[in-house]
Coordinates of C-alpha atoms in Angstrom, one line a residue:
Chain S
X67 CA -49.4 71.4 -100.9
X68 CA -53.0 72.1 -100.0
X69 CA -55.5 71.8 -102.9
X70 CA -57.0 74.9 -104.3
X71 CA -60.5 75.5 -103.1
X72 CA -63.4 77.0 -104.9
X73 CA -64.3 80.1 -103.0
X74 CA -67.5 81.7 -104.1
X75 CA -69.0 85.1 -103.5
X76 CA -72.7 85.9 -103.9
X77 CA -72.3 89.2 -105.8
X78 CA -74.6 92.1 -105.6
X79 CA -74.8 94.9 -108.2
X80 CA -76.5 98.2 -108.4
X81 CA -77.2 99.8 -111.8
X82 CA -75.0 97.2 -113.4
X83 CA -72.0 97.8 -111.2
X84 CA -70.7 95.6 -108.4
X85 CA -71.4 97.0 -104.9
X86 CA -68.5 98.1 -102.8
X87 CA -69.2 95.2 -100.4
X88 CA -69.0 92.7 -103.3
X89 CA -65.7 94.1 -104.5
X90 CA -64.3 93.8 -101.0
X91 CA -65.5 90.2 -100.7
X92 CA -64.1 89.1 -104.1
X93 CA -60.8 90.7 -103.3
X94 CA -60.5 88.5 -100.2
X95 CA -61.9 85.4 -102.0
X96 CA -59.1 85.7 -104.6
X97 CA -56.5 85.3 -101.8
X98 CA -58.1 82.1 -100.5
X99 CA -58.5 80.1 -103.7
X100 CA -60.0 80.3 -107.1
X101 CA -62.6 83.0 -106.7
X102 CA -66.0 82.8 -108.5
X103 CA -68.7 85.4 -108.3
X104 CA -72.3 84.6 -108.8
X105 CA -74.4 87.4 -110.3
X106 CA -78.1 87.3 -110.9
X107 CA -80.6 89.6 -112.7
X108 CA -80.9 91.4 -116.0
X109 CA -77.7 93.4 -115.6
X110 CA -75.6 90.6 -114.2
X111 CA -73.5 90.3 -117.3
X112 CA -72.6 93.9 -117.3
X113 CA -71.6 93.7 -113.6
X114 CA -69.5 90.7 -114.2
X115 CA -67.3 92.6 -116.7
X116 CA -65.5 94.3 -113.8
X117 CA -65.2 91.3 -111.6
X118 CA -61.8 90.4 -113.1
X119 CA -60.3 93.7 -111.7
X120 CA -60.3 92.2 -108.2
X121 CA -58.8 88.8 -108.9
X122 CA -61.9 86.9 -109.8
X123 CA -61.3 84.1 -112.3
X124 CA -64.9 83.1 -113.0
X125 CA -68.3 84.7 -113.0
X126 CA -71.6 82.7 -113.1
X127 CA -74.4 84.8 -114.4
X128 CA -78.1 84.2 -114.8
X129 CA -79.8 87.2 -116.5
X130 CA -83.4 86.0 -115.6
X131 CA -85.5 89.1 -114.7
X132 CA -87.2 87.1 -111.9
X133 CA -84.3 88.0 -109.6
X134 CA -85.1 91.7 -110.0
X135 CA -88.8 91.3 -109.7
X136 CA -89.1 88.9 -106.7
X137 CA -87.6 89.0 -103.2
X138 CA -85.0 86.6 -101.9
X139 CA -86.2 83.2 -102.9
X140 CA -85.2 83.1 -106.6
X141 CA -81.6 83.8 -105.5
X142 CA -81.9 81.0 -102.9
X143 CA -83.0 78.5 -105.5
X144 CA -80.3 79.6 -108.0
X145 CA -77.6 79.2 -105.3
X146 CA -79.0 75.8 -104.2
X147 CA -78.9 74.6 -107.8
X148 CA -75.3 75.8 -108.4
X149 CA -74.1 74.4 -105.1
X150 CA -75.5 70.9 -105.8
X151 CA -74.1 71.0 -109.3
X152 CA -70.6 72.3 -108.5
X153 CA -69.9 71.9 -104.8
X154 CA -68.0 75.0 -103.8
X155 CA -66.1 75.0 -100.5
X156 CA -67.0 78.4 -99.3
X157 CA -69.8 80.8 -100.2
X158 CA -69.3 84.4 -99.0
X159 CA -72.1 86.9 -98.5
X160 CA -72.1 90.6 -97.7
X161 CA -74.4 91.7 -94.9
X162 CA -76.7 93.9 -97.0
X163 CA -80.5 93.5 -96.3
X164 CA -80.7 91.3 -99.4
X165 CA -77.6 89.3 -98.5
X166 CA -78.8 88.5 -95.1
X167 CA -82.2 87.3 -96.4
X168 CA -80.6 85.1 -99.0
X169 CA -78.0 83.7 -96.7
X170 CA -80.3 82.8 -93.9
X171 CA -82.9 81.2 -96.1
X172 CA -80.3 79.2 -98.0
X173 CA -78.7 78.0 -94.7
X174 CA -82.1 76.6 -93.6
X175 CA -82.8 75.0 -97.0
X176 CA -79.4 73.2 -97.0
X177 CA -79.7 72.5 -93.3
X178 CA -76.1 73.8 -92.9
X179 CA -74.5 76.2 -90.6
X180 CA -73.7 79.9 -91.2
X181 CA -71.6 82.4 -89.4
X182 CA -73.0 85.9 -89.5
X183 CA -71.3 89.2 -88.7
X184 CA -67.9 87.8 -89.8
X185 CA -65.0 90.1 -90.1
X186 CA -62.2 87.7 -91.2
X187 CA -61.7 84.3 -92.8
X188 CA -58.5 82.3 -93.0
X189 CA -57.6 78.9 -94.5
X190 CA -56.6 76.4 -91.8
X191 CA -55.5 73.2 -93.5
X192 CA -58.4 71.8 -95.4
X193 CA -60.8 74.0 -93.4
X194 CA -61.5 77.6 -92.6
X195 CA -61.5 79.7 -89.5
X196 CA -63.8 82.6 -89.3
X197 CA -63.8 85.4 -86.8
X198 CA -66.8 87.4 -85.7
X199 CA -67.4 89.8 -82.9
X200 CA -69.6 88.3 -80.2
X201 CA -70.8 90.2 -77.2
X202 CA -69.5 93.7 -76.9
X203 CA -65.9 92.9 -75.7
X204 CA -65.0 89.6 -77.4
X205 CA -64.2 88.2 -80.8
X206 CA -65.0 84.6 -81.5
X207 CA -62.9 82.4 -83.8
X208 CA -65.2 79.7 -85.2
X209 CA -65.2 76.8 -87.5
X210 CA -68.2 75.3 -89.3
X211 CA -68.5 71.7 -88.4
X212 CA -71.1 70.7 -90.9
X213 CA -69.8 69.0 -94.1
X214 CA -70.5 70.7 -97.4
X215 CA -70.5 74.3 -98.3
X216 CA -69.5 76.8 -95.6
X217 CA -71.7 79.9 -95.6
X218 CA -70.3 83.0 -94.2
X219 CA -71.9 86.4 -94.0
X220 CA -69.5 89.3 -93.7
X221 CA -70.0 92.8 -92.2
X222 CA -69.3 95.5 -94.8
X223 CA -65.8 97.0 -94.8
X224 CA -64.3 93.8 -93.3
X225 CA -61.9 93.8 -96.2
X226 CA -60.6 96.4 -98.6
X227 CA -61.2 96.2 -102.4
X228 CA -57.9 95.5 -104.0
X229 CA -57.0 96.0 -107.7
X230 CA -55.6 92.8 -109.0
X231 CA -56.5 92.3 -112.6
X232 CA -57.1 88.7 -113.7
X233 CA -58.8 86.9 -116.6
X234 CA -62.4 86.3 -115.7
X235 CA -64.4 83.7 -117.6
X236 CA -68.0 84.7 -117.7
X237 CA -70.4 81.7 -117.9
X238 CA -74.1 82.0 -118.3
X239 CA -76.4 79.6 -116.7
X240 CA -80.2 79.2 -116.3
X241 CA -81.4 78.1 -112.9
X242 CA -84.8 76.3 -112.8
X243 CA -87.0 78.5 -110.7
X244 CA -90.2 77.2 -109.0
X245 CA -93.5 79.1 -108.8
X246 CA -93.0 79.4 -105.0
X247 CA -89.8 81.3 -105.7
X248 CA -91.9 84.2 -107.0
X249 CA -94.1 84.4 -103.9
X250 CA -93.0 88.0 -102.9
X251 CA -93.3 90.5 -105.7
X252 CA -91.4 93.8 -105.7
X253 CA -93.9 96.4 -106.6
X254 CA -91.8 99.5 -106.4
X255 CA -88.3 100.5 -105.4
X256 CA -87.8 104.1 -104.2
X257 CA -84.7 106.1 -103.1
X258 CA -84.6 108.4 -100.1
X259 CA -81.4 110.3 -101.0
X260 CA -80.3 112.6 -98.3
X261 CA -77.8 114.6 -100.4
X262 CA -74.1 115.1 -99.7
X263 CA -71.5 112.4 -99.7
X264 CA -72.7 108.8 -99.3
X265 CA -72.8 107.7 -95.7
X266 CA -70.8 104.6 -96.2
X267 CA -67.9 106.3 -97.9
X268 CA -67.8 109.7 -96.2
X269 CA -64.6 110.8 -94.5
X270 CA -66.5 112.7 -91.8
X271 CA -69.8 111.5 -90.4
X272 CA -71.9 113.6 -88.0
X273 CA -74.7 111.6 -86.4
X274 CA -77.5 112.6 -84.1
X275 CA -79.6 110.7 -81.6
X276 CA -82.6 111.0 -79.4
X277 CA -80.6 113.3 -77.1
X278 CA -81.2 116.1 -79.5
X279 CA -84.8 116.2 -78.4
X280 CA -86.6 117.1 -81.6
X281 CA -86.4 117.3 -85.4
X282 CA -85.6 121.0 -85.3
X283 CA -82.4 120.4 -83.2
X284 CA -81.4 117.8 -85.8
X285 CA -80.9 120.6 -88.3
X286 CA -77.7 121.6 -86.4
X287 CA -76.3 118.1 -87.0
X288 CA -77.0 118.6 -90.7
X289 CA -75.4 122.0 -90.6
X290 CA -72.2 120.7 -89.0
X291 CA -72.0 117.8 -91.5
X292 CA -72.4 120.2 -94.4
X293 CA -69.7 122.5 -93.0
X294 CA -67.3 119.6 -92.6
X295 CA -68.2 118.2 -96.1
X296 CA -69.4 115.1 -94.3
X297 CA -72.4 112.8 -94.3
X298 CA -75.3 112.8 -91.8
X299 CA -76.0 109.7 -89.8
X300 CA -78.6 108.8 -87.3
X301 CA -79.1 106.5 -84.4
X302 CA -82.1 104.2 -84.1
X303 CA -83.8 106.7 -81.7
X304 CA -83.6 109.5 -84.3
X305 CA -84.9 107.3 -87.1
X306 CA -87.7 106.0 -84.8
X307 CA -88.7 109.5 -84.0
X308 CA -89.0 110.3 -87.7
X309 CA -86.2 112.9 -87.7
X310 CA -84.2 111.2 -90.5
X311 CA -84.9 108.6 -93.1
X312 CA -84.1 104.9 -92.4
X313 CA -81.3 105.2 -95.1
X314 CA -79.3 107.3 -92.6
X315 CA -79.3 104.8 -89.9
X316 CA -75.8 103.9 -88.6
X317 CA -75.4 100.5 -87.0
X318 CA -76.2 96.9 -87.1
X319 CA -79.5 97.3 -88.8
X320 CA -78.2 100.1 -91.1
X321 CA -75.0 101.3 -92.6
X322 CA -71.5 100.4 -91.3
X323 CA -69.2 103.5 -91.5
X324 CA -65.5 103.8 -91.2
X325 CA -64.8 107.5 -91.5
X326 CA -61.7 109.3 -90.2
X327 CA -63.9 111.4 -87.9
X328 CA -67.2 110.3 -86.4
X329 CA -69.1 112.9 -84.3
X330 CA -71.9 111.4 -82.2
X331 CA -74.4 114.1 -81.0
X332 CA -76.8 113.0 -78.3
X333 CA -76.3 109.3 -79.0
X334 CA -76.0 107.0 -76.0
X335 CA -74.2 104.3 -77.9
X336 CA -76.3 101.1 -77.8
X337 CA -74.4 98.0 -79.1
X338 CA -76.4 98.1 -82.4
X339 CA -75.1 101.6 -83.0
X340 CA -71.5 100.9 -81.9
X341 CA -71.1 97.9 -84.2
X342 CA -71.7 100.3 -87.1
X343 CA -69.2 103.0 -86.2
X344 CA -66.6 101.8 -83.7
X345 CA -63.9 101.4 -86.4
X346 CA -63.9 105.1 -87.1
X347 CA -60.4 106.5 -86.7
X348 CA -61.4 109.3 -84.3
X349 CA -64.6 109.3 -82.4
X350 CA -66.0 112.4 -80.8
X351 CA -69.1 112.2 -78.5
X352 CA -71.3 114.8 -77.0
X353 CA -73.8 113.5 -74.4
X354 CA -75.5 114.7 -71.2
X355 CA -75.1 111.3 -69.4
X356 CA -71.6 110.7 -68.1
X357 CA -72.3 107.0 -68.1
X358 CA -73.4 106.8 -71.7
X359 CA -71.6 103.8 -73.3
X360 CA -70.6 106.0 -76.3
X361 CA -67.9 107.5 -74.0
X362 CA -66.2 104.2 -73.6
X363 CA -65.2 104.3 -77.3
X364 CA -64.8 108.1 -77.7
X365 CA -61.4 109.7 -78.2
X366 CA -62.9 112.9 -77.0
X367 CA -66.1 113.1 -75.0
X368 CA -67.8 116.2 -73.8
X369 CA -70.4 115.7 -71.1
X370 CA -73.0 118.4 -71.5
X371 CA -76.0 119.7 -73.3
X372 CA -75.7 118.8 -77.0
X373 CA -78.1 121.6 -78.0
X374 CA -75.8 124.2 -76.4
X375 CA -72.5 122.7 -77.5
X376 CA -73.5 122.0 -81.2
X377 CA -74.2 125.6 -82.1
X378 CA -71.0 126.7 -80.4
X379 CA -69.1 124.0 -82.4
X380 CA -70.6 125.2 -85.7
X381 CA -69.6 128.8 -84.9
X382 CA -66.1 127.6 -83.9
X383 CA -65.6 125.5 -87.1
X384 CA -67.0 128.3 -89.3
X385 CA -64.5 130.8 -87.7
X386 CA -61.5 128.5 -88.1
X387 CA -62.5 127.8 -91.7
X388 CA -62.4 131.5 -92.5
X389 CA -58.8 131.9 -91.4
Chain A
X54 CA -106.6 87.1 -88.3
X55 CA -104.5 84.6 -86.3
X56 CA -101.2 86.4 -85.6
X57 CA -98.1 84.9 -84.1
X58 CA -95.3 87.1 -82.7
X59 CA -91.9 85.6 -81.9
X60 CA -90.2 87.2 -78.9
X61 CA -87.0 86.7 -76.9
X62 CA -85.9 87.6 -73.4
X63 CA -82.5 89.3 -73.5
X64 CA -80.2 90.9 -71.0
X65 CA -81.6 94.5 -70.9
X66 CA -79.7 96.3 -73.6
X67 CA -80.1 99.6 -71.9
X68 CA -78.5 98.4 -68.7
X69 CA -76.1 95.6 -69.6
X70 CA -72.8 95.3 -71.4
X71 CA -73.1 92.1 -73.4
X72 CA -70.3 89.8 -72.2
X73 CA -69.5 86.2 -73.2
X74 CA -68.6 83.6 -70.5
X75 CA -65.3 82.2 -71.7
X76 CA -65.9 78.8 -70.1
X77 CA -69.3 78.1 -71.4
X78 CA -68.8 80.3 -74.5
X79 CA -72.3 81.6 -74.1
X80 CA -73.7 85.1 -73.4
X81 CA -73.9 85.9 -69.7
X82 CA -77.6 85.9 -68.8
X83 CA -77.3 85.2 -65.1
X84 CA -77.2 87.9 -62.5
X85 CA -78.1 90.7 -65.0
X86 CA -81.4 92.5 -65.5
X87 CA -83.5 90.9 -68.3
X88 CA -86.0 92.4 -70.6
X89 CA -88.3 91.7 -73.5
X90 CA -86.1 92.5 -76.5
X91 CA -87.0 96.1 -77.5
X92 CA -87.0 95.0 -81.1
X93 CA -89.7 92.4 -80.3
X94 CA -91.7 95.1 -78.5
X95 CA -91.7 97.0 -81.8
X96 CA -92.9 94.0 -83.8
X97 CA -95.5 93.3 -81.2
X98 CA -96.7 96.9 -81.5
X99 CA -97.2 96.3 -85.3
X100 CA -99.0 93.1 -84.6
X101 CA -101.3 94.8 -82.1
X102 CA -102.2 97.5 -84.6
X103 CA -103.1 94.9 -87.2
X104 CA -105.1 93.0 -84.6
X105 CA -107.0 96.1 -83.5
X106 CA -107.8 97.0 -87.1
X107 CA -109.0 93.4 -88.0
X108 CA -112.0 92.0 -86.2
X109 CA -111.7 88.6 -84.5
X110 CA -107.9 88.7 -84.3
X111 CA -105.8 86.8 -81.8
X112 CA -102.1 87.3 -81.0
X113 CA -100.1 84.3 -79.8
X114 CA -96.6 85.1 -78.5
X115 CA -94.0 82.3 -79.0
X116 CA -90.7 82.2 -77.3
X117 CA -87.8 79.9 -76.5
X118 CA -85.7 80.2 -73.4
X119 CA -85.3 79.3 -69.7
X120 CA -88.4 79.3 -67.4
X121 CA -87.6 82.8 -66.5
X122 CA -88.5 83.9 -70.0
X123 CA -92.1 83.7 -69.0
X124 CA -91.6 87.2 -67.5
X125 CA -90.9 88.5 -71.0
X126 CA -94.0 86.7 -72.3
X127 CA -96.1 88.2 -69.5
X128 CA -94.9 91.7 -70.6
X129 CA -96.1 90.9 -74.1
X130 CA -99.4 89.7 -72.7
X131 CA -99.6 92.9 -70.7
X132 CA -99.1 95.0 -73.9
X133 CA -102.1 93.2 -75.4
X134 CA -101.2 89.8 -76.8
X135 CA -103.8 87.1 -76.0
X136 CA -101.8 84.0 -75.2
X137 CA -98.2 82.8 -74.8
X138 CA -96.1 79.7 -75.6
X139 CA -92.7 79.1 -74.2
X140 CA -90.4 76.3 -75.3
X141 CA -88.1 75.6 -72.4
X142 CA -85.8 72.7 -72.1
X143 CA -82.2 72.3 -70.8
X144 CA -81.2 70.6 -74.0
X145 CA -82.0 73.8 -76.0
X146 CA -79.2 75.7 -74.3
X147 CA -76.4 76.7 -76.7
X148 CA -78.7 76.7 -79.8
X149 CA -77.5 78.4 -82.9
X150 CA -79.7 80.4 -85.1
X151 CA -80.9 77.4 -87.2
X152 CA -81.8 75.4 -84.0
X153 CA -83.6 78.4 -82.7
X154 CA -85.6 78.6 -85.9
X155 CA -86.4 74.9 -85.8
X156 CA -87.8 75.2 -82.3
X157 CA -89.9 78.2 -83.1
X158 CA -91.1 76.7 -86.3
X159 CA -92.2 73.5 -84.4
X160 CA -94.0 75.6 -81.8
X161 CA -95.7 77.8 -84.4
X162 CA -96.8 74.8 -86.5
X163 CA -98.9 73.4 -83.6
X164 CA -101.8 75.7 -84.5
X165 CA -103.2 77.5 -87.5
X166 CA -101.9 81.0 -88.2
X167 CA -102.1 83.7 -90.9
X168 CA -99.1 85.8 -90.2
X169 CA -95.9 85.4 -88.2
X170 CA -94.1 88.5 -86.9
X171 CA -90.6 88.7 -85.7
X172 CA -87.9 91.4 -85.2
X173 CA -85.3 91.6 -88.0
X174 CA -82.7 90.7 -85.4
X175 CA -82.3 90.2 -81.7
X176 CA -80.5 92.7 -79.5
X177 CA -78.1 90.2 -77.9
X178 CA -77.1 87.8 -80.7
X179 CA -77.9 90.1 -83.6
X180 CA -77.2 87.6 -86.3
X181 CA -80.4 88.5 -88.1
X182 CA -80.6 84.9 -89.4
X183 CA -83.8 83.6 -87.6
X184 CA -86.5 85.3 -89.7
X185 CA -85.2 83.9 -93.0
X186 CA -84.6 80.5 -91.5
X187 CA -88.1 80.5 -89.9
X188 CA -89.8 81.4 -93.2
X189 CA -87.9 78.6 -95.0
X190 CA -88.7 76.0 -92.4
X191 CA -92.4 77.0 -92.4
X192 CA -92.3 77.0 -96.2
X193 CA -93.6 80.6 -96.3
X194 CA -92.8 83.8 -98.0
X195 CA -90.7 86.3 -96.0
X196 CA -91.4 90.0 -96.1
X197 CA -88.3 91.4 -94.4
X198 CA -87.1 94.6 -92.8
X199 CA -90.6 95.9 -92.9
X200 CA -91.7 99.3 -91.6
X201 CA -95.4 98.8 -91.9
X202 CA -97.9 96.4 -93.5
X203 CA -101.4 96.5 -95.0
X204 CA -103.5 93.3 -95.1
X205 CA -106.5 93.0 -97.5
X206 CA -108.3 90.0 -99.0
X207 CA -105.7 87.5 -97.9
X208 CA -102.8 89.5 -99.4
X209 CA -100.2 91.5 -97.6
X210 CA -98.4 94.7 -98.9
X211 CA -95.4 95.9 -97.0
X212 CA -93.0 98.8 -96.9
X213 CA -89.5 97.3 -96.7
X214 CA -86.3 99.3 -95.8
X215 CA -83.4 98.9 -98.2
X216 CA -79.9 100.6 -98.1
X217 CA -80.9 103.8 -100.0
X218 CA -84.6 104.0 -99.5
X219 CA -87.5 101.6 -99.5
X220 CA -89.4 99.0 -101.5
X221 CA -93.1 98.1 -101.7
X222 CA -93.5 94.4 -101.7
X223 CA -96.5 92.1 -101.7
X224 CA -97.4 88.4 -101.3
X225 CA -100.2 86.1 -100.3
X226 CA -100.8 85.0 -96.7
X227 CA -99.8 83.2 -94.6
X228 CA -96.4 84.8 -94.5
X229 CA -93.5 85.7 -92.1
X230 CA -92.9 89.4 -91.6
X231 CA -89.7 90.6 -90.0
X232 CA -90.1 94.1 -88.6
X233 CA -87.3 96.5 -89.0
X234 CA -86.1 97.4 -85.6
X235 CA -86.5 101.2 -85.9
X236 CA -89.9 101.1 -87.5
X237 CA -92.1 102.1 -84.6
X238 CA -92.4 103.0 -80.9
X239 CA -93.9 100.3 -78.7
X240 CA -96.7 101.1 -76.3
X241 CA -96.2 100.8 -72.5
X242 CA -98.4 98.2 -70.8
X243 CA -101.0 99.9 -68.6
X244 CA -102.0 98.7 -65.1
X245 CA -105.1 97.0 -66.5
X246 CA -102.9 95.2 -69.1
X247 CA -100.5 94.0 -66.4
X248 CA -103.4 92.7 -64.2
X249 CA -105.1 90.9 -67.1
X250 CA -101.8 89.4 -68.3
X251 CA -101.7 87.3 -65.1
X252 CA -104.9 85.5 -66.2
X253 CA -104.0 85.0 -69.8
X254 CA -103.0 81.4 -70.9
X255 CA -99.3 80.7 -71.0
X256 CA -98.1 77.3 -71.9
X257 CA -94.6 75.9 -71.2
X258 CA -93.5 73.1 -73.4
X259 CA -90.4 70.9 -73.5
X260 CA -88.8 69.3 -76.6
X261 CA -90.5 66.0 -76.2
X262 CA -93.9 67.7 -76.0
X263 CA -93.0 69.5 -79.2
X264 CA -91.9 66.3 -80.9
X265 CA -88.4 67.6 -81.6
X266 CA -85.3 65.3 -81.4
X267 CA -82.9 66.9 -78.9
X268 CA -79.9 65.9 -81.1
X269 CA -81.1 68.3 -83.8
X270 CA -81.1 71.4 -81.6
X271 CA -79.1 73.0 -78.8
X272 CA -75.4 72.5 -78.5
X273 CA -75.5 69.0 -80.1
X274 CA -77.3 70.4 -83.1
X275 CA -75.0 73.4 -83.6
X276 CA -73.3 73.6 -86.9
X277 CA -70.6 76.0 -85.8
X278 CA -68.0 75.5 -83.1
X279 CA -66.4 78.4 -81.2
X280 CA -62.7 77.5 -81.1
X281 CA -61.5 80.5 -79.0
X282 CA -62.6 83.8 -77.6
X283 CA -60.3 86.8 -77.5
X284 CA -60.8 90.2 -76.1
X285 CA -61.6 93.0 -78.5
X286 CA -58.6 95.4 -78.8
X287 CA -59.8 98.3 -76.6
X288 CA -59.4 101.8 -77.9
X289 CA -57.0 103.8 -75.8
X290 CA -59.0 105.6 -73.1
X291 CA -60.2 108.9 -74.5
X292 CA -60.4 112.3 -72.8
X293 CA -63.9 112.6 -71.3
X294 CA -64.6 115.9 -69.7
X295 CA -67.6 117.9 -68.5
X296 CA -68.4 120.9 -70.6
X297 CA -67.1 124.0 -68.8
X298 CA -67.8 126.2 -71.8
X299 CA -64.7 125.1 -73.7
X300 CA -66.1 121.8 -75.0
X301 CA -66.8 123.1 -78.5
X302 CA -63.3 124.6 -78.8
X303 CA -61.8 121.3 -77.7
X304 CA -63.7 119.5 -80.4
X305 CA -62.7 122.1 -83.0
X306 CA -59.0 121.7 -81.9
X307 CA -59.3 117.9 -82.5
X308 CA -61.0 118.4 -85.9
X309 CA -58.2 120.8 -87.0
X310 CA -55.6 118.3 -85.9
X311 CA -57.2 115.5 -87.9
X312 CA -57.5 117.8 -90.9
X313 CA -61.3 117.7 -90.9
X314 CA -61.3 121.5 -90.6

């Protein structure tokens, strides 16, 4: 019988609710050992209330407002403090912008290893095996060889959030925070909502890239997305060009999507983009270049002028919807 | 303003499919076209703008890699950086993110600086771990996923990308700034830049000269071990056809079949 391990999740919440990524991670953590979620900030306690729905047995909360007012380092110090006091076996992070910052800084502070971009974790005796895509055509199975806590940063949607109600003990703690922890002050937080369903949860995503040529042509992408009740996505090229806000970026630097249909319009398919959408059930691509990498992953690829095909497609969809 | 920009030479992402050599368990970098990472070009662009707006600024480009990586540094110099430092040592090969950050931190710490730029992630490894690690090792604040910065009176204010919008953040200098990969378009080096780059100082250092113990970096310093590599399950080959006027109808057929219409 292998001893039960303490598997921790660094939880993130928005408006007092656990983020989808956190719910995915705690669901998986609960299958590996006794799952504990760490939640920081003024609304941490509120967020902890729902942690038990996904099999978490303990929540550690510190309601210090410093976590909401300063970037990254307060969370790093709190985790450092907890790890030294309680020695968890595994600490899981979601690959949000904040999660990446905290995980990387913590790994350097503890001088320990970290596996980023992970998609799976499994117990192997007293240790763990973690899988992560590496390169464009391979998946690496890794182990962390450093003693102490294993830090793993997971891509979003690596797991699904399972309903598994359990009793969750909420324990409040107060991490001692240094003055240096407050070095970066958050002055303002603003939303750039693009309307329609959320990109990360939409069943249909229509994305546009540099191949569209200009902002005006991107309107057609928005029109098709609206017609299909889907969300609008963008490649880095389209965001660079200022045609869409950064919040619409699909890919490694942006949102990971897993819709049933993904339509890529004028997107060549650089690896950063592909990591964010290649798990869509059906991928459709329109691109002028027959050698565009996007076609290697497409179920249906049309080689041609996106600005000619897109209006035809909109007409075609509209006609069929009217039947 | 003394500005440092961290850069990396990578297999050209616009021309190469990133493959892993199953024997060495490393990314294939031999026999493929190499380039200055496009993400680094963007962070250099941001550094150049800051330097142009601030009198008496210098930009030092710092990199780690094989000798050949001097080509990537030369490109950065041609774009307008003033000097380059490459840490090159056979014992660095196989470095993980933390080892990479240790080497860069050691190289950066050799001289005074006010601000350190890097890309939020590289195009080849894309772990996105180096900026946070570098800031921690240098004991500096990190302003991450930044689209643009303003520097005034020893303080820096930045616009930072978040999932649903942006944040405005600020700190004192010195600081590390990671530039969000999609934040800008990099300039192309002109002929004059290319010519002058050849005369700009470029120093190549090994670990000993840097005062780093080889046991703490490279393969021997790695905290993770790759046990095995497996091929990604390939999607079944799709139907890829030139548009003969029926392309839109074909897509609509598929959308209907999947229930999207």
